[in-house]
PDB file of C-alpha atoms and ligand atoms in Angstrom:
ATOM      1  CA  MET B   1      41.963  -6.102  -5.228  1.00  0.00           C
ATOM      2  CA  SER B   2      45.013  -5.718  -6.679  1.00  0.00           C
ATOM      3  CA  TYR B   3      45.350  -3.519  -9.778  1.00  0.00           C
ATOM      4  CA  LYS B   4      47.582  -3.072 -12.288  1.00  0.00           C
ATOM      5  CA  ASN B   5      48.518   0.640 -12.712  1.00  0.00           C
ATOM      6  CA  ILE B   6      47.922   1.504  -8.980  1.00  0.00           C
ATOM      7  CA  LEU B   7      49.680   1.030  -5.563  1.00  0.00           C
ATOM      8  CA  VAL B   8      46.546   1.229  -2.466  1.00  0.00           C
ATOM      9  CA  THR B   9      48.390   0.657   0.760  1.00  0.00           C
ATOM     10  CA  PHE B  10      46.325   1.863   4.510  1.00  0.00           C
ATOM     11  CA  THR B  11      47.517   2.544   7.726  1.00  0.00           C
ATOM     12  CA  LYS B  12      44.535   2.429   9.951  1.00  0.00           C
ATOM     13  CA  SER B  13      41.614   4.634   9.110  1.00  0.00           C
ATOM     14  CA  LEU B  14      44.142   5.709   6.263  1.00  0.00           C
ATOM     15  CA  ALA B  15      44.372   4.823   2.684  1.00  0.00           C
ATOM     16  CA  LEU B  16      47.110   5.799   0.108  1.00  0.00           C
ATOM     17  CA  LEU B  17      46.464   5.656  -3.437  1.00  0.00           C
ATOM     18  CA  THR B  18      49.892   5.895  -5.788  1.00  0.00           C
ATOM     19  CA  ILE B  19      49.066   6.093  -9.099  1.00  0.00           C
ATOM     20  CA  ASN B  20      52.576   3.882 -10.071  1.00  0.00           C
ATOM     21  CA  ARG B  21      53.472   4.369 -13.905  1.00  0.00           C
ATOM     22  CA  PRO B  22      56.646   6.438 -13.282  1.00  0.00           C
ATOM     23  CA  THR B  23      57.957   5.458 -16.384  1.00  0.00           C
ATOM     24  CA  LYS B  24      55.769   7.589 -17.857  1.00  0.00           C
ATOM     25  CA  LEU B  25      55.340   9.832 -15.137  1.00  0.00           C
ATOM     26  CA  ASN B  26      52.071   8.313 -13.777  1.00  0.00           C
ATOM     27  CA  ALA B  27      49.966   9.645 -17.323  1.00  0.00           C
ATOM     28  CA  LEU B  28      46.028   8.554 -16.860  1.00  0.00           C
ATOM     29  CA  ASN B  29      45.918   6.226 -19.643  1.00  0.00           C
ATOM     30  CA  LYS B  30      41.987   4.191 -19.716  1.00  0.00           C
ATOM     31  CA  GLU B  31      42.710   1.440 -17.469  1.00  0.00           C
ATOM     32  CA  THR B  32      44.427   3.419 -15.215  1.00  0.00           C
ATOM     33  CA  ILE B  33      41.052   5.773 -14.875  1.00  0.00           C
ATOM     34  CA  HIS B  34      39.319   2.546 -14.364  1.00  0.00           C
ATOM     35  CA  GLU B  35      41.384   1.469 -12.023  1.00  0.00           C
ATOM     36  CA  LEU B  36      41.084   4.506  -9.991  1.00  0.00           C
ATOM     37  CA  HIS B  37      37.743   4.323  -9.716  1.00  0.00           C
ATOM     38  CA  LEU B  38      37.606   0.199  -8.896  1.00  0.00           C
ATOM     39  CA  ALA B  39      39.720   1.114  -6.051  1.00  0.00           C
ATOM     40  CA  LEU B  40      38.327   4.401  -4.684  1.00  0.00           C
ATOM     41  CA  GLU B  41      34.824   2.480  -5.181  1.00  0.00           C
ATOM     42  CA  GLU B  42      36.581   0.463  -3.273  1.00  0.00           C
ATOM     43  CA  LEU B  43      37.440   2.908  -0.509  1.00  0.00           C
ATOM     44  CA  GLU B  44      34.350   4.434  -0.012  1.00  0.00           C
ATOM     45  CA  ASN B  45      32.596   1.325   0.768  1.00  0.00           C
ATOM     46  CA  ASN B  46      35.051   0.286   3.359  1.00  0.00           C
ATOM     47  CA  SER B  47      34.026   2.076   6.590  1.00  0.00           C
ATOM     48  CA  GLU B  48      36.831   1.988   8.386  1.00  0.00           C
ATOM     49  CA  ILE B  49      38.359   3.831   5.844  1.00  0.00           C
ATOM     50  CA  ARG B  50      37.976   8.216   6.461  1.00  0.00           C
ATOM     51  CA  VAL B  51      40.595   9.999   4.056  1.00  0.00           C
ATOM     52  CA  ILE B  52      42.354   8.988   0.852  1.00  0.00           C
ATOM     53  CA  ILE B  53      45.975  11.143   0.275  1.00  0.00           C
ATOM     54  CA  LEU B  54      46.212  10.621  -4.157  1.00  0.00           C
ATOM     55  CA  THR B  55      49.781  10.803  -5.222  1.00  0.00           C
ATOM     56  CA  GLY B  56      52.065   9.174  -7.977  1.00  0.00           C
ATOM     57  CA  SER B  57      54.677   6.994  -7.665  1.00  0.00           C
ATOM     58  CA  GLY B  58      58.422   8.593  -8.325  1.00  0.00           C
ATOM     59  CA  GLU B  59      59.839  12.077  -7.303  1.00  0.00           C
ATOM     60  CA  LYS B  60      59.677  13.740 -10.784  1.00  0.00           C
ATOM     61  CA  ALA B  61      55.235  13.638 -11.265  1.00  0.00           C
ATOM     62  CA  PHE B  62      52.517  13.226  -9.959  1.00  0.00           C
ATOM     63  CA  VAL B  63      50.305  12.661 -13.176  1.00  0.00           C
ATOM     64  CA  ALA B  64      51.844  14.748 -16.332  1.00  0.00           C
ATOM     65  CA  GLY B  65      48.810  14.495 -18.017  1.00  0.00           C
ATOM     66  CA  ALA B  66      45.337  11.569 -20.047  1.00  0.00           C
ATOM     67  CA  ASP B  67      47.790   9.366 -22.129  1.00  0.00           C
ATOM     68  CA  ILE B  68      48.899  10.994 -25.516  1.00  0.00           C
ATOM     69  CA  SER B  69      49.540   7.704 -26.836  1.00  0.00           C
ATOM     70  CA  GLU B  70      45.742   6.577 -26.581  1.00  0.00           C
ATOM     71  CA  PHE B  71      43.597   9.534 -28.064  1.00  0.00           C
ATOM     72  CA  ALA B  72      45.807  10.670 -31.068  1.00  0.00           C
ATOM     73  CA  HIS B  73      44.182   9.346 -33.745  1.00  0.00           C
ATOM     74  CA  PHE B  74      40.397  10.121 -32.089  1.00  0.00           C
ATOM     75  CA  SER B  75      38.020  10.641 -34.317  1.00  0.00           C
ATOM     76  CA  VAL B  76      35.443  14.191 -33.021  1.00  0.00           C
ATOM     77  CA  GLU B  77      32.649  11.623 -31.982  1.00  0.00           C
ATOM     78  CA  GLU B  78      35.639   9.442 -29.918  1.00  0.00           C
ATOM     79  CA  GLY B  79      36.564  12.760 -28.289  1.00  0.00           C
ATOM     80  CA  ALA B  80      33.461  13.628 -26.874  1.00  0.00           C
ATOM     81  CA  GLN B  81      33.361  10.523 -25.286  1.00  0.00           C
ATOM     82  CA  LEU B  82      36.353  10.255 -24.355  1.00  0.00           C
ATOM     83  CA  ALA B  83      35.668  13.281 -22.185  1.00  0.00           C
ATOM     84  CA  ALA B  84      32.263  12.197 -20.712  1.00  0.00           C
ATOM     85  CA  GLN B  85      33.442   9.000 -19.252  1.00  0.00           C
ATOM     86  CA  GLY B  86      36.811  10.538 -18.250  1.00  0.00           C
ATOM     87  CA  GLN B  87      33.923  12.828 -16.347  1.00  0.00           C
ATOM     88  CA  GLU B  88      31.871  10.038 -14.884  1.00  0.00           C
ATOM     89  CA  THR B  89      34.133   7.539 -13.937  1.00  0.00           C
ATOM     90  CA  LEU B  90      36.804   9.373 -12.113  1.00  0.00           C
ATOM     91  CA  PHE B  91      36.648  13.178 -11.904  1.00  0.00           C
ATOM     92  CA  ASN B  92      33.140  13.928 -10.897  1.00  0.00           C
ATOM     93  CA  PHE B  93      33.264  11.001  -9.049  1.00  0.00           C
ATOM     94  CA  VAL B  94      36.219  11.370  -6.892  1.00  0.00           C
ATOM     95  CA  GLU B  95      34.495  15.045  -6.546  1.00  0.00           C
ATOM     96  CA  ASN B  96      31.207  13.388  -5.511  1.00  0.00           C
ATOM     97  CA  LEU B  97      32.523  10.884  -3.318  1.00  0.00           C
ATOM     98  CA  ARG B  98      32.321  10.769   0.764  1.00  0.00           C
ATOM     99  CA  THR B  99      35.407  10.431   2.500  1.00  0.00           C
ATOM    100  CA  PRO B 100      37.999  13.007   1.659  1.00  0.00           C
ATOM    101  CA  VAL B 101      40.403  12.727  -0.707  1.00  0.00           C
ATOM    102  CA  ILE B 102      44.218  15.014  -0.428  1.00  0.00           C
ATOM    103  CA  ALA B 103      46.041  15.393  -3.404  1.00  0.00           C
ATOM    104  CA  ALA B 104      49.818  15.198  -2.485  1.00  0.00           C
ATOM    105  CA  ILE B 105      50.609  17.011  -5.769  1.00  0.00           C
ATOM    106  CA  ASN B 106      53.858  15.531  -5.067  1.00  0.00           C
ATOM    107  CA  GLY B 107      55.629  16.635  -8.804  1.00  0.00           C
ATOM    108  CA  PHE B 108      54.520  16.930 -12.722  1.00  0.00           C
ATOM    109  CA  ALA B 109      50.245  18.086 -12.502  1.00  0.00           C
ATOM    110  CA  LEU B 110      49.912  18.352 -15.901  1.00  0.00           C
ATOM    111  CA  GLY B 111      46.660  18.737 -18.061  1.00  0.00           C
ATOM    112  CA  GLY B 112      44.450  15.031 -16.382  1.00  0.00           C
ATOM    113  CA  GLY B 113      46.703  15.673 -13.533  1.00  0.00           C
ATOM    114  CA  LEU B 114      46.212  18.902 -12.255  1.00  0.00           C
ATOM    115  CA  GLU B 115      42.310  18.202 -13.373  1.00  0.00           C
ATOM    116  CA  LEU B 116      41.961  15.441 -11.044  1.00  0.00           C
ATOM    117  CA  ALA B 117      44.076  17.320  -8.531  1.00  0.00           C
ATOM    118  CA  MET B 118      41.378  19.588  -8.439  1.00  0.00           C
ATOM    119  CA  ALA B 119      38.703  17.127  -8.856  1.00  0.00           C
ATOM    120  CA  CYS B 120      39.924  15.742  -4.919  1.00  0.00           C
ATOM    121  CA  HIS B 121      38.798  17.704  -1.803  1.00  0.00           C
ATOM    122  CA  PHE B 122      42.418  19.896  -1.607  1.00  0.00           C
ATOM    123  CA  ARG B 123      45.358  19.730  -2.708  1.00  0.00           C
ATOM    124  CA  VAL B 124      48.828  19.821  -0.858  1.00  0.00           C
ATOM    125  CA  ALA B 125      52.246  20.516  -2.989  1.00  0.00           C
ATOM    126  CA  SER B 126      55.434  19.152  -3.021  1.00  0.00           C
ATOM    127  CA  ASP B 127      57.865  21.908  -3.828  1.00  0.00           C
ATOM    128  CA  ASN B 128      59.148  20.817  -6.660  1.00  0.00           C
ATOM    129  CA  ALA B 129      55.560  20.817  -7.823  1.00  0.00           C
ATOM    130  CA  LYS B 130      54.858  22.083 -11.364  1.00  0.00           C
ATOM    131  CA  MET B 131      51.103  22.829 -12.582  1.00  0.00           C
ATOM    132  CA  GLY B 132      50.188  23.977 -15.633  1.00  0.00           C
ATOM    133  CA  LEU B 133      47.022  23.079 -18.417  1.00  0.00           C
ATOM    134  CA  PRO B 134      48.915  22.325 -21.551  1.00  0.00           C
ATOM    135  CA  GLU B 135      45.904  20.809 -23.549  1.00  0.00           C
ATOM    136  CA  VAL B 136      46.332  23.537 -26.093  1.00  0.00           C
ATOM    137  CA  THR B 137      49.235  23.104 -27.014  1.00  0.00           C
ATOM    138  CA  LEU B 138      48.333  20.023 -28.457  1.00  0.00           C
ATOM    139  CA  GLY B 139      45.674  21.627 -30.541  1.00  0.00           C
ATOM    140  CA  LEU B 140      43.072  20.575 -27.205  1.00  0.00           C
ATOM    141  CA  ILE B 141      41.382  22.205 -24.332  1.00  0.00           C
ATOM    142  CA  PRO B 142      41.203  20.500 -21.237  1.00  0.00           C
ATOM    143  CA  GLY B 143      38.223  17.978 -21.233  1.00  0.00           C
ATOM    144  CA  TYR B 144      38.141  16.499 -18.273  1.00  0.00           C
ATOM    145  CA  GLY B 145      36.593  19.348 -15.745  1.00  0.00           C
ATOM    146  CA  GLY B 146      39.791  21.766 -15.925  1.00  0.00           C
ATOM    147  CA  THR B 147      38.382  24.415 -17.771  1.00  0.00           C
ATOM    148  CA  GLN B 148      35.289  24.453 -15.187  1.00  0.00           C
ATOM    149  CA  ARG B 149      37.821  24.028 -11.854  1.00  0.00           C
ATOM    150  CA  LEU B 150      40.612  25.961 -12.726  1.00  0.00           C
ATOM    151  CA  PRO B 151      38.110  28.908 -11.959  1.00  0.00           C
ATOM    152  CA  GLN B 152      36.446  27.772  -9.757  1.00  0.00           C
ATOM    153  CA  LEU B 153      39.671  27.160  -7.776  1.00  0.00           C
ATOM    154  CA  VAL B 154      42.068  30.053  -8.588  1.00  0.00           C
ATOM    155  CA  GLY B 155      39.714  32.762  -9.880  1.00  0.00           C
ATOM    156  CA  LYS B 156      38.229  33.513 -14.165  1.00  0.00           C
ATOM    157  CA  GLY B 157      40.560  35.928 -14.814  1.00  0.00           C
ATOM    158  CA  ARG B 158      43.889  33.921 -13.566  1.00  0.00           C
ATOM    159  CA  ALA B 159      42.280  30.634 -15.410  1.00  0.00           C
ATOM    160  CA  MET B 160      41.838  31.989 -18.459  1.00  0.00           C
ATOM    161  CA  GLU B 161      45.842  33.050 -18.496  1.00  0.00           C
ATOM    162  CA  MET B 162      46.768  29.565 -16.769  1.00  0.00           C
ATOM    163  CA  ILE B 163      44.669  27.843 -19.928  1.00  0.00           C
ATOM    164  CA  LEU B 164      46.050  30.296 -22.822  1.00  0.00           C
ATOM    165  CA  THR B 165      49.244  30.256 -21.769  1.00  0.00           C
ATOM    166  CA  ALA B 166      48.982  26.455 -21.725  1.00  0.00           C
ATOM    167  CA  GLY B 167      51.705  27.630 -18.962  1.00  0.00           C
ATOM    168  CA  MET B 168      53.095  26.281 -16.286  1.00  0.00           C
ATOM    169  CA  ILE B 169      52.883  27.196 -13.223  1.00  0.00           C
ATOM    170  CA  PRO B 170      56.036  26.147  -9.530  1.00  0.00           C
ATOM    171  CA  ALA B 171      54.397  25.054  -6.687  1.00  0.00           C
ATOM    172  CA  GLU B 172      54.305  28.372  -4.652  1.00  0.00           C
ATOM    173  CA  GLU B 173      52.571  30.447  -7.346  1.00  0.00           C
ATOM    174  CA  ALA B 174      50.276  27.727  -6.773  1.00  0.00           C
ATOM    175  CA  HIS B 175      49.754  28.276  -3.777  1.00  0.00           C
ATOM    176  CA  ARG B 176      49.449  31.854  -3.825  1.00  0.00           C
ATOM    177  CA  ILE B 177      46.684  31.628  -6.051  1.00  0.00           C
ATOM    178  CA  GLY B 178      44.566  29.274  -4.072  1.00  0.00           C
ATOM    179  CA  LEU B 179      45.266  26.338  -6.337  1.00  0.00           C
ATOM    180  CA  VAL B 180      46.670  24.118  -3.664  1.00  0.00           C
ATOM    181  CA  ASN B 181      45.956  24.527   0.833  1.00  0.00           C
ATOM    182  CA  HIS B 182      49.856  24.361   1.181  1.00  0.00           C
ATOM    183  CA  VAL B 183      53.827  23.570  -0.452  1.00  0.00           C
ATOM    184  CA  VAL B 184      56.430  21.440   1.695  1.00  0.00           C
ATOM    185  CA  PRO B 185      59.073  19.983   0.996  1.00  0.00           C
ATOM    186  CA  GLN B 186      58.934  16.683  -0.989  1.00  0.00           C
ATOM    187  CA  ASP B 187      60.344  14.285   1.211  1.00  0.00           C
ATOM    188  CA  GLU B 188      57.759  15.395   3.871  1.00  0.00           C
ATOM    189  CA  LEU B 189      54.267  15.861   1.698  1.00  0.00           C
ATOM    190  CA  LEU B 190      53.026  12.630   2.566  1.00  0.00           C
ATOM    191  CA  ALA B 191      53.673  12.792   6.678  1.00  0.00           C
ATOM    192  CA  PHE B 192      52.222  16.206   5.960  1.00  0.00           C
ATOM    193  CA  CYS B 193      49.289  15.456   4.396  1.00  0.00           C
ATOM    194  CA  GLU B 194      48.516  12.436   6.853  1.00  0.00           C
ATOM    195  CA  SER B 195      48.085  14.845   9.486  1.00  0.00           C
ATOM    196  CA  ILE B 196      46.149  17.154   8.320  1.00  0.00           C
ATOM    197  CA  ALA B 197      43.458  13.927   7.588  1.00  0.00           C
ATOM    198  CA  GLN B 198      44.928  12.489  11.328  1.00  0.00           C
ATOM    199  CA  LYS B 199      42.337  15.526  12.327  1.00  0.00           C
ATOM    200  CA  ILE B 200      39.517  15.384   9.842  1.00  0.00           C
ATOM    201  CA  ILE B 201      39.029  11.126  11.252  1.00  0.00           C
ATOM    202  CA  LYS B 202      38.528  12.414  14.596  1.00  0.00           C
ATOM    203  CA  ASN B 203      35.694  14.273  13.414  1.00  0.00           C
ATOM    204  CA  ALA B 204      32.801  13.109  12.691  1.00  0.00           C
ATOM    205  CA  PRO B 205      32.209  10.557   9.361  1.00  0.00           C
ATOM    206  CA  ILE B 206      28.974  11.426   8.718  1.00  0.00           C
ATOM    207  CA  ALA B 207      29.202  15.115   8.822  1.00  0.00           C
ATOM    208  CA  ILE B 208      32.320  15.598   6.342  1.00  0.00           C
ATOM    209  CA  SER B 209      30.365  13.558   4.445  1.00  0.00           C
ATOM    210  CA  LYS B 210      27.321  16.411   4.764  1.00  0.00           C
ATOM    211  CA  ALA B 211      30.019  19.116   4.200  1.00  0.00           C
ATOM    212  CA  ILE B 212      31.571  17.696   1.007  1.00  0.00           C
ATOM    213  CA  ASN B 213      27.675  17.346  -0.552  1.00  0.00           C
ATOM    214  CA  ALA B 214      26.703  20.996   0.916  1.00  0.00           C
ATOM    215  CA  ILE B 215      30.418  22.285  -0.156  1.00  0.00           C
ATOM    216  CA  ASN B 216      30.269  20.653  -3.990  1.00  0.00           C
ATOM    217  CA  ALA B 217      26.207  22.162  -4.221  1.00  0.00           C
ATOM    218  CA  ASN B 218      27.530  25.378  -4.396  1.00  0.00           C
ATOM    219  CA  PHE B 219      28.790  24.900  -7.878  1.00  0.00           C
ATOM    220  CA  LYS B 220      26.032  22.546  -9.163  1.00  0.00           C
ATOM    221  CA  GLU B 221      24.618  23.889 -11.552  1.00  0.00           C
ATOM    222  CA  GLY B 222      20.840  24.274 -10.909  1.00  0.00           C
ATOM    223  CA  VAL B 223      21.163  23.053  -7.009  1.00  0.00           C
ATOM    224  CA  ASN B 224      20.621  26.087  -4.206  1.00  0.00           C
ATOM    225  CA  GLY B 225      23.515  24.868  -2.071  1.00  0.00           C
ATOM    226  CA  PHE B 226      21.979  26.784   1.286  1.00  0.00           C
ATOM    227  CA  ASP B 227      18.903  24.224   0.566  1.00  0.00           C
ATOM    228  CA  THR B 228      20.919  21.309   0.667  1.00  0.00           C
ATOM    229  CA  GLU B 229      22.614  22.985   3.195  1.00  0.00           C
ATOM    230  CA  ILE B 230      19.330  23.502   5.206  1.00  0.00           C
ATOM    231  CA  LYS B 231      18.339  19.149   5.068  1.00  0.00           C
ATOM    232  CA  SER B 232      21.832  18.299   5.299  1.00  0.00           C
ATOM    233  CA  PHE B 233      22.570  19.811   8.899  1.00  0.00           C
ATOM    234  CA  GLY B 234      18.787  18.474   9.415  1.00  0.00           C
ATOM    235  CA  ARG B 235      19.751  14.764   9.046  1.00  0.00           C
ATOM    236  CA  CYS B 236      23.094  15.136  11.089  1.00  0.00           C
ATOM    237  CA  PHE B 237      20.783  15.802  13.890  1.00  0.00           C
ATOM    238  CA  GLY B 238      19.547  11.995  13.028  1.00  0.00           C
ATOM    239  CA  THR B 239      22.726  10.818  13.549  1.00  0.00           C
ATOM    240  CA  ALA B 240      24.059   8.770  16.912  1.00  0.00           C
ATOM    241  CA  ASP B 241      27.780  10.958  15.750  1.00  0.00           C
ATOM    242  CA  PHE B 242      25.270  14.541  16.576  1.00  0.00           C
ATOM    243  CA  LYS B 243      24.081  12.649  20.265  1.00  0.00           C
ATOM    244  CA  GLU B 244      28.028  11.790  20.330  1.00  0.00           C
ATOM    245  CA  GLY B 245      29.322  14.918  19.850  1.00  0.00           C
ATOM    246  CA  THR B 246      27.124  16.935  21.750  1.00  0.00           C
ATOM    247  CA  THR B 247      26.821  15.502  24.945  1.00  0.00           C
ATOM    248  CA  ALA B 248      30.932  14.660  24.799  1.00  0.00           C
ATOM    249  CA  PHE B 249      30.908  18.274  24.557  1.00  0.00           C
ATOM    250  CA  LEU B 250      28.484  18.559  27.902  1.00  0.00           C
ATOM    251  CA  GLU B 251      30.813  15.610  29.627  1.00  0.00           C
ATOM    252  CA  LYS B 252      33.739  17.793  28.817  1.00  0.00           C
ATOM    253  CA  ARG B 253      34.855  14.746  27.853  1.00  0.00           C
ATOM    254  CA  LYS B 254      36.471  13.667  24.390  1.00  0.00           C
ATOM    255  CA  ALA B 255      33.603  12.490  21.755  1.00  0.00           C
ATOM    256  CA  VAL B 256      34.386   8.874  20.145  1.00  0.00           C
ATOM    257  CA  PHE B 257      32.371   9.073  17.209  1.00  0.00           C
ATOM    258  CA  THR B 258      30.774   5.499  15.002  1.00  0.00           C
ATOM    259  CA  GLY B 259      30.504   6.904  12.665  1.00  0.00           C
ATOM    260  CA  GLU B 260      26.822   6.215  12.423  1.00  0.00           C
TER     261      GLU B 260
HETATM  262  N1  LIG H   1      50.616  11.095 -21.878  1.00  0.00           N
HETATM  263  C1  LIG H   1      51.305   9.835 -22.788  1.00  0.00           C
HETATM  264  N2  LIG H   1      53.052   9.517 -22.437  1.00  0.00           N
HETATM  265  C2  LIG H   1      53.722  10.809 -21.079  1.00  0.00           C
HETATM  266  C3  LIG H   1      52.769  12.199 -21.114  1.00  0.00           C
HETATM  267  C4  LIG H   1      51.070  11.674 -21.664  1.00  0.00           C
HETATM  268  N3  LIG H   1      50.668  13.254 -20.996  1.00  0.00           N
HETATM  269  N4  LIG H   1      53.778  12.337 -20.482  1.00  0.00           N
HETATM  270  C5  LIG H   1      54.696  12.619 -20.406  1.00  0.00           C
HETATM  271  N5  LIG H   1      54.718  11.114 -21.310  1.00  0.00           N
HETATM  272  C6  LIG H   1      55.579   9.527 -21.468  1.00  0.00           C
HETATM  273  C7  LIG H   1      56.877  10.454 -22.437  1.00  0.00           C
HETATM  274  O1  LIG H   1      56.485   9.933 -23.645  1.00  0.00           O
HETATM  275  C8  LIG H   1      57.923   9.150 -22.151  1.00  0.00           C
HETATM  276  O2  LIG H   1      58.115   8.163 -22.329  1.00  0.00           O
HETATM  277  P1  LIG H   1      59.324   7.378 -22.944  1.00  0.00           P
HETATM  278  O3  LIG H   1      60.547   7.591 -22.267  1.00  0.00           O
HETATM  279  O4  LIG H   1      58.456   6.392 -23.433  1.00  0.00           O
HETATM  280  O5  LIG H   1      59.259   8.125 -24.237  1.00  0.00           O
HETATM  281  C9  LIG H   1      58.383   9.228 -20.809  1.00  0.00           C
HETATM  282  O6  LIG H   1      56.820   9.758 -19.867  1.00  0.00           O
HETATM  283  C10 LIG H   1      59.110  10.667 -19.886  1.00  0.00           C
HETATM  284  O7  LIG H   1      58.503  12.451 -19.983  1.00  0.00           O
HETATM  285  P2  LIG H   1      58.903  12.840 -20.933  1.00  0.00           P
HETATM  286  O8  LIG H   1      58.632  13.971 -21.940  1.00  0.00           O
HETATM  287  O9  LIG H   1      60.698  11.965 -21.927  1.00  0.00           O
HETATM  288  O10 LIG H   1      60.302  13.787 -19.810  1.00  0.00           O
HETATM  289  P3  LIG H   1      61.027  15.144 -19.801  1.00  0.00           P
HETATM  290  O11 LIG H   1      60.822  15.439 -18.300  1.00  0.00           O
HETATM  291  O12 LIG H   1      61.532  15.191 -21.203  1.00  0.00           O
HETATM  292  O13 LIG H   1      59.780  16.065 -19.795  1.00  0.00           O
HETATM  293  C11 LIG H   1      57.042  16.813 -19.627  1.00  0.00           C
HETATM  294  C12 LIG H   1      58.381  16.527 -18.381  1.00  0.00           C
HETATM  295  C13 LIG H   1      56.166  16.195 -18.234  1.00  0.00           C
HETATM  296  C14 LIG H   1      57.435  18.188 -19.306  1.00  0.00           C
HETATM  297  C15 LIG H   1      56.432  16.286 -20.765  1.00  0.00           C
HETATM  298  O14 LIG H   1      56.249  14.816 -20.335  1.00  0.00           O
HETATM  299  C16 LIG H   1      54.900  16.680 -21.355  1.00  0.00           C
HETATM  300  O15 LIG H   1      55.845  17.401 -21.827  1.00  0.00           O
HETATM  301  N6  LIG H   1      54.553  15.414 -21.128  1.00  0.00           N
HETATM  302  C17 LIG H   1      53.120  16.075 -21.425  1.00  0.00           C
HETATM  303  C18 LIG H   1      52.491  16.982 -20.794  1.00  0.00           C
HETATM  304  C19 LIG H   1      50.307  17.509 -21.287  1.00  0.00           C
HETATM  305  O16 LIG H   1      50.956  18.026 -22.539  1.00  0.00           O
HETATM  306  N7  LIG H   1      49.570  16.679 -20.305  1.00  0.00           N
HETATM  307  C20 LIG H   1      48.532  16.421 -21.135  1.00  0.00           C
HETATM  308  C21 LIG H   1      48.153  15.580 -22.282  1.00  0.00           C
HETATM  309  S1  LIG H   1      46.082  15.845 -22.432  1.00  0.00           S
END
């Protein structure tokens, strides 16, 4: 499928998803959110794709936020609907994807851009990246999960300060507080993310998706993450990859996983 606002490229088991509205600093309009949903769904259903890297086009921005021009005139109801639809269509959708998604933050990640990066399974930033949730400067609060995921990642006090001051932090600071896992020079960002992806690709795909699900369970209200872990652990025993992984270990050879 081809899209207007995003590019999808493949290298074997790896997909690169690039948000491509550079003249608008890749701001997330409704159409882009919808296209990202479709592309992620398509990649999720392609069993050959084991890892997705999500980035922004150009050298300046990952995503500079939700597209302000689209909601500047919204009413109370329309505002609530914008947040609800966005969370369901993209942000919760990414977080719950079975296929790991790495955010390669190549520049500004602001508002909805940082919220999108935070919905990904983990984040790597280039050294020029800047991150923040500036919604209060617009008379808003973060609406795509930012008030929930930022404290999960950096702690309540730091999240409060970032959101209330609308401060923008550089990549190194984001690394120090655990918002991103690594900081690398911009021209090495994608290669670095690919090297992490290759480590994931070597492992058993069903186990990877069960691990994502169990880790996410820790942050879901009303869900006992330990129970989720027990069930998922048990289910792994019914997979061909479990047999292959344990047999290969005992035979002192490398496992070859089929994702079954
Ligand atoms: N929504 C819509 N358009 C946006 C946008 C957004 N979130 N962020 C940037 N753009 C557009 C600008 O309107 C401009 O478009 P134009 O050339 O048609 O006027 C273009 O992208 C380039 O942005 P510009 O502001 O000129 O770049 P800059 O280098 O001077 O500043 C930022 C960069 C990121 C500091 C600035 O664009 C900014 O503050 N953006 C909004 C960030 C924000 O509040 N995000 C949260 C939204 S909820």
